[in-house]
Amino acid sequence: MKLLIMSDTHGDEEIIERVKGYHPDAHKVIHCGDSELPYAHPALQGVERVKGNCDHDHNYLEEMLFQINGDRVYVTHGHLYDVKNSPMKLIYRAKEVSAQIVCFGHSHVLGAEYIDDILFINPGSLLKPRRIEEKSFVTLTITSTHFTLQCYDDNNNLIDELFYER
């Protein structure tokens, strides 16, 4: 099972389409908020998406929870959990909803951590990255024994690859 995860595209519909085209084999595409596009925008069709602090369309949900092959995936933007200052509120929320995978954005900082058997993923930003030069997104391959996270720049060049045993 493969997920394509992006965030913080801030009005750039072309980059959403381009990134979706890089990985047509993804089972699900997730946008972690701040697309700044209307909810029904064609670039977001077929994309699981949540509301970021810069999204104003009332059709967006603040958070989303769905199941993939027995894993509960929780998606939120992160601004409601103060992720720029500490991961603790988001960790508590992930535990409340029994998530195994958490996808979030807001900080524009690419990163992942495996905390208390929960994989936290921030795909960075495809418009204004922080702490690295590359605009970024990620893919997550899920198996019964491990997670493989591949981090890419906006031209689909591999930046890093991370493995997490379950």
PDB file of C-alpha atoms in Angstrom:
ATOM      1  CA  MET A   1       0.000   0.000   0.000  1.00  0.00           C
ATOM      2  CA  LYS A   2       1.440   3.367  -1.018  1.00  0.00           C
ATOM      3  CA  LEU A   3       0.376   6.839   0.113  1.00  0.00           C
ATOM      4  CA  LEU A   4       1.412  10.107  -1.534  1.00  0.00           C
ATOM      5  CA  ILE A   5       1.477  12.924   1.034  1.00  0.00           C
ATOM      6  CA  MET A   6       1.860  16.662   0.447  1.00  0.00           C
ATOM      7  CA  SER A   7       1.073  19.887   2.280  1.00  0.00           C
ATOM      8  CA  ASP A   8       1.299  23.659   2.206  1.00  0.00           C
ATOM      9  CA  THR A   9       1.054  24.256  -1.536  1.00  0.00           C
ATOM     10  CA  HIS A  10      -0.488  27.704  -0.949  1.00  0.00           C
ATOM     11  CA  GLY A  11      -2.407  28.217  -4.178  1.00  0.00           C
ATOM     12  CA  ASP A  12      -0.079  26.374  -6.558  1.00  0.00           C
ATOM     13  CA  GLU A  13      -2.498  24.049  -8.334  1.00  0.00           C
ATOM     14  CA  GLU A  14       0.127  23.077 -10.933  1.00  0.00           C
ATOM     15  CA  ILE A  15       2.452  21.547  -8.331  1.00  0.00           C
ATOM     16  CA  ILE A  16      -0.378  19.415  -6.937  1.00  0.00           C
ATOM     17  CA  GLU A  17      -1.104  18.021 -10.408  1.00  0.00           C
ATOM     18  CA  ARG A  18       2.587  17.496 -11.145  1.00  0.00           C
ATOM     19  CA  VAL A  19       3.266  15.641  -7.881  1.00  0.00           C
ATOM     20  CA  LYS A  20       0.182  13.443  -8.363  1.00  0.00           C
ATOM     21  CA  GLY A  21       1.523  12.568 -11.812  1.00  0.00           C
ATOM     22  CA  TYR A  22       4.891  11.438 -10.429  1.00  0.00           C
ATOM     23  CA  HIS A  23       3.319   8.562  -8.480  1.00  0.00           C
ATOM     24  CA  PRO A  24       0.198   7.315 -10.280  1.00  0.00           C
ATOM     25  CA  ASP A  25       0.579   4.009  -8.417  1.00  0.00           C
ATOM     26  CA  ALA A  26      -0.308   5.652  -5.078  1.00  0.00           C
ATOM     27  CA  HIS A  27      -3.385   4.099  -3.504  1.00  0.00           C
ATOM     28  CA  LYS A  28      -4.277   7.370  -1.787  1.00  0.00           C
ATOM     29  CA  VAL A  29      -3.179  10.974  -2.183  1.00  0.00           C
ATOM     30  CA  ILE A  30      -3.287  13.119   0.951  1.00  0.00           C
ATOM     31  CA  HIS A  31      -3.039  16.916   1.218  1.00  0.00           C
ATOM     32  CA  CYS A  32      -2.425  18.085   4.794  1.00  0.00           C
ATOM     33  CA  GLY A  33      -3.891  21.552   4.327  1.00  0.00           C
ATOM     34  CA  ASP A  34      -3.100  25.060   3.173  1.00  0.00           C
ATOM     35  CA  SER A  35      -3.797  24.310  -0.467  1.00  0.00           C
ATOM     36  CA  GLU A  36      -5.595  27.676  -0.542  1.00  0.00           C
ATOM     37  CA  LEU A  37      -7.797  26.261  -3.290  1.00  0.00           C
ATOM     38  CA  PRO A  38     -11.565  25.806  -3.196  1.00  0.00           C
ATOM     39  CA  TYR A  39     -12.498  22.388  -1.809  1.00  0.00           C
ATOM     40  CA  ALA A  40     -13.972  21.307  -5.168  1.00  0.00           C
ATOM     41  CA  HIS A  41     -10.974  22.496  -7.241  1.00  0.00           C
ATOM     42  CA  PRO A  42     -10.118  20.004 -10.018  1.00  0.00           C
ATOM     43  CA  ALA A  43      -6.510  19.638  -8.774  1.00  0.00           C
ATOM     44  CA  LEU A  44      -7.874  18.263  -5.474  1.00  0.00           C
ATOM     45  CA  GLN A  45     -10.239  15.711  -6.989  1.00  0.00           C
ATOM     46  CA  GLY A  46      -9.484  12.245  -5.644  1.00  0.00           C
ATOM     47  CA  VAL A  47      -7.340  13.754  -2.874  1.00  0.00           C
ATOM     48  CA  GLU A  48      -8.018  13.251   0.836  1.00  0.00           C
ATOM     49  CA  ARG A  49      -7.714  16.802   2.169  1.00  0.00           C
ATOM     50  CA  VAL A  50      -8.105  18.801   5.346  1.00  0.00           C
ATOM     51  CA  LYS A  51      -8.414  22.467   6.228  1.00  0.00           C
ATOM     52  CA  GLY A  52      -5.311  24.466   7.001  1.00  0.00           C
ATOM     53  CA  ASN A  53      -5.164  27.856   8.671  1.00  0.00           C
ATOM     54  CA  CYS A  54      -5.017  29.504   5.215  1.00  0.00           C
ATOM     55  CA  ASP A  55      -7.956  27.540   3.734  1.00  0.00           C
ATOM     56  CA  HIS A  56     -11.250  29.416   3.852  1.00  0.00           C
ATOM     57  CA  ASP A  57     -13.674  27.076   2.076  1.00  0.00           C
ATOM     58  CA  HIS A  58     -16.116  25.779   4.711  1.00  0.00           C
ATOM     59  CA  ASN A  59     -16.368  22.368   3.020  1.00  0.00           C
ATOM     60  CA  TYR A  60     -12.962  21.308   4.373  1.00  0.00           C
ATOM     61  CA  LEU A  61     -12.824  19.170   7.492  1.00  0.00           C
ATOM     62  CA  GLU A  62     -10.386  20.109  10.263  1.00  0.00           C
ATOM     63  CA  GLU A  63      -9.298  16.484  10.578  1.00  0.00           C
ATOM     64  CA  MET A  64      -9.819  13.144   8.916  1.00  0.00           C
ATOM     65  CA  LEU A  65      -9.461   9.543  10.054  1.00  0.00           C
ATOM     66  CA  PHE A  66      -9.563   6.552   7.729  1.00  0.00           C
ATOM     67  CA  GLN A  67      -8.416   2.955   7.595  1.00  0.00           C
ATOM     68  CA  ILE A  68      -5.818   1.489   5.240  1.00  0.00           C
ATOM     69  CA  ASN A  69      -5.075  -2.245   5.493  1.00  0.00           C
ATOM     70  CA  GLY A  70      -5.860  -2.272   9.205  1.00  0.00           C
ATOM     71  CA  ASP A  71      -3.905   0.922   9.991  1.00  0.00           C
ATOM     72  CA  ARG A  72      -5.754   4.016  11.186  1.00  0.00           C
ATOM     73  CA  VAL A  73      -4.498   7.135   9.382  1.00  0.00           C
ATOM     74  CA  TYR A  74      -5.155  10.505  10.995  1.00  0.00           C
ATOM     75  CA  VAL A  75      -4.759  13.671   8.909  1.00  0.00           C
ATOM     76  CA  THR A  76      -4.797  17.247  10.209  1.00  0.00           C
ATOM     77  CA  HIS A  77      -3.007  20.443   9.301  1.00  0.00           C
ATOM     78  CA  GLY A  78      -1.374  20.871  12.694  1.00  0.00           C
ATOM     79  CA  HIS A  79      -2.172  24.480  13.540  1.00  0.00           C
ATOM     80  CA  LEU A  80      -4.870  23.400  16.010  1.00  0.00           C
ATOM     81  CA  TYR A  81      -2.255  21.320  17.858  1.00  0.00           C
ATOM     82  CA  ASP A  82       0.500  23.939  18.038  1.00  0.00           C
ATOM     83  CA  VAL A  83       2.922  21.705  16.104  1.00  0.00           C
ATOM     84  CA  LYS A  84       5.388  24.538  15.548  1.00  0.00           C
ATOM     85  CA  ASN A  85       6.159  24.548  19.271  1.00  0.00           C
ATOM     86  CA  SER A  86       5.751  20.947  20.429  1.00  0.00           C
ATOM     87  CA  PRO A  87       4.465  17.614  19.139  1.00  0.00           C
ATOM     88  CA  MET A  88       2.756  16.765  22.455  1.00  0.00           C
ATOM     89  CA  LYS A  89      -0.801  17.907  21.645  1.00  0.00           C
ATOM     90  CA  LEU A  90      -0.694  16.028  18.354  1.00  0.00           C
ATOM     91  CA  ILE A  91       0.690  12.923  20.069  1.00  0.00           C
ATOM     92  CA  TYR A  92      -2.185  13.021  22.569  1.00  0.00           C
ATOM     93  CA  ARG A  93      -4.731  13.447  19.755  1.00  0.00           C
ATOM     94  CA  ALA A  94      -3.223  10.546  17.801  1.00  0.00           C
ATOM     95  CA  LYS A  95      -3.580   8.342  20.871  1.00  0.00           C
ATOM     96  CA  GLU A  96      -7.173   9.509  21.415  1.00  0.00           C
ATOM     97  CA  VAL A  97      -8.155   8.367  17.919  1.00  0.00           C
ATOM     98  CA  SER A  98      -5.960   5.210  18.031  1.00  0.00           C
ATOM     99  CA  ALA A  99      -3.965   6.229  14.958  1.00  0.00           C
ATOM    100  CA  GLN A 100      -0.943   4.290  13.711  1.00  0.00           C
ATOM    101  CA  ILE A 101      -0.051   6.944  11.106  1.00  0.00           C
ATOM    102  CA  VAL A 102      -0.394  10.726  11.482  1.00  0.00           C
ATOM    103  CA  CYS A 103       0.006  13.118   8.541  1.00  0.00           C
ATOM    104  CA  PHE A 104       0.258  16.834   9.210  1.00  0.00           C
ATOM    105  CA  GLY A 105       1.811  20.048   7.896  1.00  0.00           C
ATOM    106  CA  HIS A 106       1.759  23.693   8.986  1.00  0.00           C
ATOM    107  CA  SER A 107       5.420  24.083   9.984  1.00  0.00           C
ATOM    108  CA  HIS A 108       6.713  23.611   6.391  1.00  0.00           C
ATOM    109  CA  VAL A 109       9.437  21.397   7.910  1.00  0.00           C
ATOM    110  CA  LEU A 110       9.999  17.983   6.307  1.00  0.00           C
ATOM    111  CA  GLY A 111      10.323  15.264   8.921  1.00  0.00           C
ATOM    112  CA  ALA A 112       9.122  12.010  10.428  1.00  0.00           C
ATOM    113  CA  GLU A 113       9.257  10.404  13.857  1.00  0.00           C
ATOM    114  CA  TYR A 114       8.120   7.073  15.223  1.00  0.00           C
ATOM    115  CA  ILE A 115       6.779   7.746  18.714  1.00  0.00           C
ATOM    116  CA  ASP A 116       4.940   5.171  20.863  1.00  0.00           C
ATOM    117  CA  ASP A 117       4.260   2.954  17.819  1.00  0.00           C
ATOM    118  CA  ILE A 118       2.775   5.882  15.870  1.00  0.00           C
ATOM    119  CA  LEU A 119       4.420   7.206  12.709  1.00  0.00           C
ATOM    120  CA  PHE A 120       4.219  11.026  12.492  1.00  0.00           C
ATOM    121  CA  ILE A 121       4.856  12.470   9.025  1.00  0.00           C
ATOM    122  CA  ASN A 122       5.234  16.081   7.941  1.00  0.00           C
ATOM    123  CA  PRO A 123       5.852  16.212   4.165  1.00  0.00           C
ATOM    124  CA  GLY A 124       7.213  19.764   4.350  1.00  0.00           C
ATOM    125  CA  SER A 125       6.043  22.376   1.858  1.00  0.00           C
ATOM    126  CA  LEU A 126       5.848  22.392  -1.926  1.00  0.00           C
ATOM    127  CA  LEU A 127       5.989  26.198  -1.950  1.00  0.00           C
ATOM    128  CA  LYS A 128       8.019  27.624   0.944  1.00  0.00           C
ATOM    129  CA  PRO A 129      10.107  24.997   2.744  1.00  0.00           C
ATOM    130  CA  ARG A 130      11.819  25.686   6.046  1.00  0.00           C
ATOM    131  CA  ARG A 131      15.124  24.259   7.334  1.00  0.00           C
ATOM    132  CA  ILE A 132      15.953  22.758   3.921  1.00  0.00           C
ATOM    133  CA  GLU A 133      16.213  24.310   0.471  1.00  0.00           C
ATOM    134  CA  GLU A 134      14.144  21.670  -1.304  1.00  0.00           C
ATOM    135  CA  LYS A 135      10.407  21.951  -1.733  1.00  0.00           C
ATOM    136  CA  SER A 136       9.189  18.539  -0.600  1.00  0.00           C
ATOM    137  CA  PHE A 137       6.576  15.801  -0.494  1.00  0.00           C
ATOM    138  CA  VAL A 138       6.710  12.155   0.589  1.00  0.00           C
ATOM    139  CA  THR A 139       5.500   8.691  -0.263  1.00  0.00           C
ATOM    140  CA  LEU A 140       4.813   6.092   2.404  1.00  0.00           C
ATOM    141  CA  THR A 141       4.846   2.401   1.605  1.00  0.00           C
ATOM    142  CA  ILE A 142       3.095   0.319   4.242  1.00  0.00           C
ATOM    143  CA  THR A 143       3.693  -3.383   4.818  1.00  0.00           C
ATOM    144  CA  SER A 144       2.802  -5.625   7.735  1.00  0.00           C
ATOM    145  CA  THR A 145       6.391  -5.423   9.049  1.00  0.00           C
ATOM    146  CA  HIS A 146       7.597  -1.892   8.271  1.00  0.00           C
ATOM    147  CA  PHE A 147       7.015   1.588   6.903  1.00  0.00           C
ATOM    148  CA  THR A 148       9.215   2.989   4.126  1.00  0.00           C
ATOM    149  CA  LEU A 149       9.140   6.758   3.800  1.00  0.00           C
ATOM    150  CA  GLN A 150      10.650   8.326   0.696  1.00  0.00           C
ATOM    151  CA  CYS A 151      11.172  12.093   0.664  1.00  0.00           C
ATOM    152  CA  TYR A 152      11.257  13.871  -2.691  1.00  0.00           C
ATOM    153  CA  ASP A 153      11.839  17.377  -3.971  1.00  0.00           C
ATOM    154  CA  ASP A 154       9.349  19.078  -6.296  1.00  0.00           C
ATOM    155  CA  ASN A 155      11.094  17.540  -9.326  1.00  0.00           C
ATOM    156  CA  ASN A 156      10.671  14.020  -7.918  1.00  0.00           C
ATOM    157  CA  ASN A 157      14.345  13.652  -6.981  1.00  0.00           C
ATOM    158  CA  LEU A 158      14.835  11.460  -3.916  1.00  0.00           C
ATOM    159  CA  ILE A 159      16.067  13.506  -0.934  1.00  0.00           C
ATOM    160  CA  ASP A 160      16.034  10.777   1.720  1.00  0.00           C
ATOM    161  CA  GLU A 161      14.632   7.354   2.525  1.00  0.00           C
ATOM    162  CA  LEU A 162      13.648   6.237   6.025  1.00  0.00           C
ATOM    163  CA  PHE A 163      12.662   2.795   7.330  1.00  0.00           C
ATOM    164  CA  TYR A 164      10.640   2.129  10.456  1.00  0.00           C
ATOM    165  CA  GLU A 165      10.111  -1.407  11.731  1.00  0.00           C
ATOM    166  CA  ARG A 166       6.730  -2.059  13.287  1.00  0.00           C
TER     167      ARG A 166
END
